[in-house]
Amino acid sequence: MSSKIKDWLRQDRLPHIYCTGCGNGTVINCTLSAVTQMGWEIDDTVFVSGIGCSSRASGYISTDSLHTTHGRALAFATGVKMAKPELNVVVFTGDGDLSAIGGNHFIHACRRNIDMTVICINNMIYGMTGGQGSPCTPEGKYSTTTPYGAHEPAFDLAELAAAAGANYSARWTAYHVKQLSDAIKTGLEKPGLSFIESITQCPTSYGRRNKLRTASDMLEYMRTNALLLSKKRRMEEIGEEIPAERFTVGEFVNRNKPAMGVPK
Ligand SMILES: Cc1ncc(C[n+]2csc(CCOP(=O)(O)OP(=O)(O)O)c2C)c(N)n1
Ligand code: SF4
């Protein structure tokens, strides 16, 4: 870790609460790598999050930060941006925080295209509260509330952000460290709402119920099943069947529509 990234970490909050093998640290590291490349100042940057393991991330960063109520990170972040557009606003959120209790805020923050970067750590589960199914639990997968396998189709958050109006939307995983850091940096540079989703391992609440007990099992799962968006589109064109287990990664949208909260 470069000393510049260390400067952005709140050393007095360590050790962190995360379980052994949790992927949240990787996403924090990718984010701070992108932030330091931007040359941003700590005093000009605010991190906002809701509630959940992933949302604890804002507390480990040495900027001013808001660890808010469950599902309301984007509402608080919108308030910060509207009051002080000159600040850089970055949001950490979980799949439950963002797309279950916070789903409506997500859609409307994208529709308004508010100038912030939203990083969703999607571990496909409610991690902090013991492994309940979330709107992102893939069909057929096990959780404490889907003991026979999830029956409902999962949300595709990156597609949702693009459809709702965000200027930038990308999905990678905690295995794709370089691509994830680059996508976050593109998001930080982009005026308007940037959404970056990272599929991330939670061996404790998701892995152990889905035959992926260790972090390396889960990283191997991501490596094998991530399908580049461009490749998926080619497969669809030629009518090739896409196995249910596979999920798309890449850039879903990158455009420059008018945005709210962009500093003048
Ligand atoms: C209004 C409200 N409802 C429920 C909770 C309990 N709660 C805390 S964290 C959490 C789920 C977190 O899941 P997710 O956002 O996916 O984050 P993760 O812990 O998986 O990173 C829930 C339901 C709460 N704190 N507040
Ligand atoms: S429960 Fe899952 S997401 Fe939460 S700290 Fe443990 S491994 Fe990470």
Short mmCIF file of C-alpha atoms and ligand atoms in Angstrom, two decimals:
data_model
loop_
_atom_site.label_atom_id
_atom_site.label_comp_id
_atom_site.label_asym_id
_atom_site.label_seq_id
_atom_site.Cartn_x
_atom_site.Cartn_y
_atom_site.Cartn_z
CA MET A 1 0.00 0.00 0.00
CA SER A 2 1.45 3.38 -0.95
CA SER A 3 1.80 5.90 1.85
CA LYS A 4 -0.62 8.18 -0.01
CA ILE A 5 -3.41 5.62 0.37
CA LYS A 6 -2.47 5.22 4.05
CA ASP A 7 -3.01 8.96 4.53
CA TRP A 8 -6.66 8.46 3.59
CA LEU A 9 -7.16 5.68 6.13
CA ARG A 10 -8.30 6.48 9.66
CA GLN A 11 -5.63 4.45 11.46
CA ASP A 12 -7.20 5.03 14.90
CA ARG A 13 -10.31 3.08 13.80
CA LEU A 14 -8.28 -0.08 13.12
CA PRO A 15 -8.52 -3.00 13.54
CA HIS A 16 -11.62 -3.10 11.32
CA ILE A 17 -14.68 -5.24 12.00
CA TYR A 18 -14.56 -7.30 8.81
CA CYS A 19 -14.37 -11.12 8.85
CA THR A 20 -11.32 -12.93 7.56
CA GLY A 21 -11.53 -13.16 3.79
CA CYS A 22 -14.16 -10.42 3.42
CA GLY A 23 -13.85 -8.54 0.13
CA ASN A 24 -14.83 -5.14 1.50
CA GLY A 25 -11.16 -4.22 2.14
CA THR A 26 -10.32 -4.83 -1.52
CA VAL A 27 -13.04 -2.43 -2.65
CA ILE A 28 -11.91 0.22 -0.14
CA ASN A 29 -8.36 -0.18 -1.40
CA CYS A 30 -9.46 0.14 -5.06
CA THR A 31 -11.47 3.25 -4.15
CA LEU A 32 -8.61 4.90 -2.31
CA SER A 33 -6.25 4.03 -5.13
CA ALA A 34 -8.58 5.85 -7.55
CA VAL A 35 -9.06 8.78 -5.15
CA THR A 36 -5.32 9.29 -4.67
CA GLN A 37 -4.79 9.19 -8.44
CA MET A 38 -7.30 12.06 -8.70
CA GLY A 39 -5.06 14.20 -6.49
CA TRP A 40 -8.06 15.16 -4.36
CA GLU A 41 -7.63 16.85 -0.99
CA ILE A 42 -8.96 15.14 2.13
CA ASP A 43 -10.69 18.38 3.21
CA ASP A 44 -12.59 18.65 -0.08
CA THR A 45 -13.97 15.12 -0.02
CA VAL A 46 -16.87 13.53 1.84
CA PHE A 47 -17.67 9.82 2.11
CA VAL A 48 -21.27 8.84 2.81
CA SER A 49 -22.76 5.42 3.54
CA GLY A 50 -25.88 3.75 4.90
CA ILE A 51 -25.83 0.77 7.30
CA GLY A 52 -24.29 -2.66 6.69
CA CYS A 53 -20.81 -4.20 6.67
CA SER A 54 -20.04 -2.39 3.42
CA SER A 55 -21.39 0.86 4.79
CA ARG A 56 -18.92 0.73 7.65
CA ALA A 57 -16.29 1.66 5.04
CA SER A 58 -16.94 5.41 5.32
CA GLY A 59 -15.85 5.28 8.98
CA TYR A 60 -12.38 4.00 8.05
CA ILE A 61 -11.62 6.97 5.80
CA SER A 62 -10.03 10.11 7.16
CA THR A 63 -12.24 12.61 5.36
CA ASP A 64 -15.41 14.03 6.87
CA SER A 65 -17.84 11.16 6.57
CA LEU A 66 -21.51 10.42 7.18
CA HIS A 67 -22.50 6.93 8.34
CA THR A 68 -26.23 7.42 7.96
CA THR A 69 -29.44 5.42 8.40
CA HIS A 70 -30.07 2.17 6.50
CA GLY A 71 -31.03 2.86 2.88
CA ARG A 72 -30.64 6.62 3.06
CA ALA A 73 -27.04 7.14 1.96
CA LEU A 74 -28.03 8.71 -1.37
CA ALA A 75 -30.52 11.06 0.27
CA PHE A 76 -27.83 12.33 2.66
CA ALA A 77 -25.28 12.52 -0.16
CA THR A 78 -27.76 14.53 -2.26
CA GLY A 79 -28.10 16.99 0.64
CA VAL A 80 -24.32 17.37 0.91
CA LYS A 81 -23.98 17.95 -2.85
CA MET A 82 -26.83 20.47 -3.04
CA ALA A 83 -25.47 22.44 -0.06
CA LYS A 84 -21.84 22.36 -1.18
CA PRO A 85 -21.44 21.39 -4.85
CA GLU A 86 -17.69 22.05 -4.66
CA LEU A 87 -17.18 18.95 -2.48
CA ASN A 88 -16.30 15.55 -3.96
CA VAL A 89 -18.99 13.14 -2.76
CA VAL A 90 -18.42 9.39 -2.74
CA VAL A 91 -20.97 6.89 -1.44
CA PHE A 92 -20.35 3.35 -0.14
CA THR A 93 -23.42 1.17 0.00
CA GLY A 94 -24.44 -2.50 0.11
CA ASP A 95 -26.83 -4.28 -2.24
CA GLY A 96 -29.48 -4.40 0.50
CA ASP A 97 -28.91 -0.79 1.57
CA LEU A 98 -29.08 0.48 -2.02
CA SER A 99 -31.66 -1.66 -3.73
CA ALA A 100 -34.03 -2.88 -1.00
CA ILE A 101 -34.78 -0.23 1.62
CA GLY A 102 -32.97 2.43 -0.45
CA GLY A 103 -34.29 1.41 -3.87
CA ASN A 104 -36.36 4.49 -4.52
CA HIS A 105 -33.52 6.85 -3.59
CA PHE A 106 -31.28 4.95 -5.98
CA ILE A 107 -33.64 5.31 -8.95
CA HIS A 108 -34.24 9.00 -8.37
CA ALA A 109 -30.61 9.92 -7.68
CA CYS A 110 -29.81 8.31 -11.07
CA ARG A 111 -32.76 10.06 -12.74
CA ARG A 112 -31.60 13.41 -11.39
CA ASN A 113 -28.05 12.47 -12.37
CA ILE A 114 -26.62 14.04 -9.23
CA ASP A 115 -22.87 14.64 -9.30
CA MET A 116 -21.56 11.88 -7.04
CA THR A 117 -19.88 8.49 -7.25
CA VAL A 118 -21.81 5.57 -5.81
CA ILE A 119 -19.88 2.38 -5.07
CA CYS A 120 -22.10 -0.59 -4.33
CA ILE A 121 -20.43 -3.55 -2.66
CA ASN A 122 -22.72 -6.33 -3.81
CA ASN A 123 -22.13 -9.43 -1.71
CA MET A 124 -25.54 -10.77 -2.85
CA ILE A 125 -26.80 -10.94 0.72
CA TYR A 126 -27.53 -8.95 3.88
CA GLY A 127 -24.13 -9.54 5.48
CA MET A 128 -24.30 -7.58 8.71
CA THR A 129 -27.60 -8.99 9.92
CA GLY A 130 -26.67 -12.63 9.38
CA GLY A 131 -27.24 -13.58 5.76
CA GLN A 132 -30.82 -12.84 4.72
CA GLY A 133 -31.60 -12.76 1.02
CA SER A 134 -31.43 -9.36 -0.69
CA PRO A 135 -32.86 -8.19 -4.03
CA CYS A 136 -29.46 -9.23 -5.50
CA THR A 137 -29.43 -12.83 -4.26
CA PRO A 138 -29.22 -14.82 -7.52
CA GLU A 139 -32.09 -17.19 -8.31
CA GLY A 140 -31.59 -20.59 -6.76
CA LYS A 141 -28.99 -19.41 -4.21
CA TYR A 142 -29.29 -20.06 -0.49
CA SER A 143 -29.63 -17.58 2.34
CA THR A 144 -31.25 -17.67 5.77
CA THR A 145 -34.51 -16.42 4.25
CA THR A 146 -34.26 -18.54 1.08
CA PRO A 147 -33.46 -21.97 2.58
CA TYR A 148 -34.80 -23.73 -0.53
CA GLY A 149 -33.04 -21.38 -2.98
CA ALA A 150 -34.16 -17.86 -3.98
CA HIS A 151 -37.29 -17.95 -6.14
CA GLU A 152 -37.23 -14.34 -7.27
CA PRO A 153 -35.19 -12.89 -10.13
CA ALA A 154 -32.31 -10.68 -8.91
CA PHE A 155 -31.97 -6.98 -9.71
CA ASP A 156 -29.29 -6.09 -12.23
CA LEU A 157 -28.06 -2.93 -10.51
CA ALA A 158 -25.70 -1.74 -13.26
CA GLU A 159 -28.47 -2.02 -15.88
CA LEU A 160 -30.89 -0.32 -13.50
CA ALA A 161 -28.57 2.67 -12.98
CA ALA A 162 -28.07 3.04 -16.73
CA ALA A 163 -31.82 2.82 -17.44
CA ALA A 164 -32.68 5.29 -14.66
CA GLY A 165 -30.37 7.99 -16.07
CA ALA A 166 -26.88 7.79 -14.51
CA ASN A 167 -24.06 9.18 -16.66
CA TYR A 168 -21.78 6.23 -15.87
CA SER A 169 -22.45 2.65 -14.85
CA ALA A 170 -20.00 -0.24 -14.59
CA ARG A 171 -19.75 -3.59 -12.84
CA TRP A 172 -16.62 -5.52 -11.87
CA THR A 173 -15.73 -7.79 -9.00
CA ALA A 174 -13.26 -7.93 -6.11
CA TYR A 175 -11.24 -10.31 -8.29
CA HIS A 176 -10.89 -7.66 -11.06
CA VAL A 177 -8.86 -5.23 -8.97
CA LYS A 178 -7.33 -3.24 -11.85
CA GLN A 179 -10.58 -2.92 -13.80
CA LEU A 180 -12.48 -2.00 -10.64
CA SER A 181 -9.98 0.75 -9.69
CA ASP A 182 -10.03 2.10 -13.25
CA ALA A 183 -13.85 2.14 -13.33
CA ILE A 184 -13.97 3.98 -9.99
CA LYS A 185 -11.47 6.54 -11.31
CA THR A 186 -13.57 7.06 -14.45
CA GLY A 187 -16.57 7.52 -12.16
CA LEU A 188 -14.77 10.07 -9.99
CA GLU A 189 -13.78 12.07 -13.06
CA LYS A 190 -17.26 12.06 -14.59
CA PRO A 191 -19.75 14.87 -13.81
CA GLY A 192 -23.18 13.47 -12.89
CA LEU A 193 -24.03 10.22 -11.16
CA SER A 194 -21.47 7.45 -11.54
CA PHE A 195 -22.43 4.00 -10.39
CA ILE A 196 -19.83 1.31 -9.87
CA GLU A 197 -20.93 -2.09 -8.64
CA SER A 198 -18.47 -4.61 -7.28
CA ILE A 199 -19.54 -8.21 -6.79
CA THR A 200 -17.60 -8.98 -3.60
CA GLN A 201 -17.02 -12.08 -1.53
CA CYS A 202 -18.73 -12.58 1.81
CA PRO A 203 -17.52 -16.05 2.79
CA THR A 204 -19.32 -15.78 6.15
CA SER A 205 -22.90 -15.07 5.16
CA TYR A 206 -23.08 -16.01 1.47
CA GLY A 207 -20.20 -18.36 0.70
CA ARG A 208 -20.73 -20.88 3.42
CA ARG A 209 -24.36 -21.42 2.41
CA ASN A 210 -23.53 -21.73 -1.28
CA LYS A 211 -20.63 -24.21 -1.41
CA LEU A 212 -18.10 -21.34 -1.62
CA ARG A 213 -16.77 -21.48 1.91
CA THR A 214 -13.48 -19.63 1.51
CA ALA A 215 -12.50 -16.30 0.02
CA SER A 216 -10.49 -18.10 -2.67
CA ASP A 217 -13.52 -20.25 -3.61
CA MET A 218 -15.53 -17.08 -4.07
CA LEU A 219 -12.80 -15.29 -6.04
CA GLU A 220 -12.50 -18.34 -8.29
CA TYR A 221 -16.28 -18.22 -8.77
CA MET A 222 -16.02 -14.57 -9.86
CA ARG A 223 -13.08 -15.27 -12.17
CA THR A 224 -14.85 -18.16 -13.89
CA ASN A 225 -18.33 -16.70 -14.20
CA ALA A 226 -17.72 -13.04 -15.02
CA LEU A 227 -18.69 -12.49 -18.65
CA LEU A 228 -17.57 -9.36 -20.48
CA LEU A 229 -20.57 -7.34 -21.67
CA SER A 230 -19.16 -7.15 -25.22
CA LYS A 231 -18.75 -10.94 -25.29
CA LYS A 232 -22.27 -11.45 -23.96
CA ARG A 233 -23.67 -9.25 -26.73
CA ARG A 234 -21.73 -11.28 -29.36
CA MET A 235 -23.05 -14.53 -27.88
CA GLU A 236 -26.60 -13.18 -27.99
CA GLU A 237 -26.17 -12.12 -31.62
CA ILE A 238 -25.22 -15.61 -32.70
CA GLY A 239 -27.86 -17.18 -30.47
CA GLU A 240 -25.34 -18.91 -28.19
CA GLU A 241 -26.80 -19.97 -24.86
CA ILE A 242 -25.49 -18.09 -21.82
CA PRO A 243 -25.26 -20.36 -18.75
CA ALA A 244 -27.44 -19.12 -15.86
CA GLU A 245 -24.46 -18.92 -13.50
CA ARG A 246 -22.68 -16.29 -15.57
CA PHE A 247 -22.99 -12.55 -14.86
CA THR A 248 -21.87 -9.58 -16.95
CA VAL A 249 -19.01 -7.22 -16.16
CA GLY A 250 -17.84 -4.09 -17.95
CA GLU A 251 -19.05 -0.60 -18.73
CA PHE A 252 -22.83 -0.40 -19.17
CA VAL A 253 -23.08 3.31 -19.98
CA ASN A 254 -20.68 6.24 -20.27
CA ARG A 255 -22.38 9.45 -21.42
CA ASN A 256 -22.57 13.17 -20.68
CA LYS A 257 -26.18 14.11 -20.03
CA PRO A 258 -26.93 17.31 -18.03
CA ALA A 259 -26.35 16.69 -14.34
CA MET A 260 -27.30 18.27 -10.99
CA GLY A 261 -24.80 19.51 -8.41
CA VAL A 262 -21.85 19.95 -10.78
CA PRO A 263 -19.64 22.80 -9.49
CA LYS A 264 -19.71 25.88 -11.74
C1 LIG B 1 -34.47 0.82 9.07
C2 LIG B 1 -33.57 -0.35 9.32
N1 LIG B 1 -33.97 -1.59 8.96
C3 LIG B 1 -33.17 -2.64 9.17
C4 LIG B 1 -31.95 -2.47 9.75
C5 LIG B 1 -31.09 -3.67 10.03
N2 LIG B 1 -30.00 -3.79 9.09
C6 LIG B 1 -28.76 -3.35 9.38
S1 LIG B 1 -27.65 -3.70 8.19
C7 LIG B 1 -28.84 -4.48 7.26
C8 LIG B 1 -28.53 -5.15 5.97
C9 LIG B 1 -27.25 -4.80 5.36
O1 LIG B 1 -27.14 -5.45 4.12
P1 LIG B 1 -26.40 -4.76 2.94
O2 LIG B 1 -26.86 -3.37 2.75
O3 LIG B 1 -26.50 -5.65 1.75
O4 LIG B 1 -24.90 -4.64 3.45
P2 LIG B 1 -23.83 -5.74 3.89
O5 LIG B 1 -23.93 -5.86 5.37
O6 LIG B 1 -24.16 -7.01 3.17
O7 LIG B 1 -22.53 -5.16 3.43
C10 LIG B 1 -30.08 -4.44 7.89
C11 LIG B 1 -31.31 -5.03 7.35
C12 LIG B 1 -31.55 -1.18 10.11
N3 LIG B 1 -30.35 -0.93 10.63
N4 LIG B 1 -32.38 -0.14 9.87
S1 SF4 B 2 -20.47 -10.82 7.19
FE1 SF4 B 2 -19.67 -10.90 5.11
S2 SF4 B 2 -19.67 -8.76 4.37
FE2 SF4 B 2 -19.85 -8.74 6.62
S3 SF4 B 2 -17.73 -8.53 7.34
FE3 SF4 B 2 -18.22 -10.72 7.33
S4 SF4 B 2 -17.51 -11.45 5.31
FE4 SF4 B 2 -17.64 -9.21 5.21
#
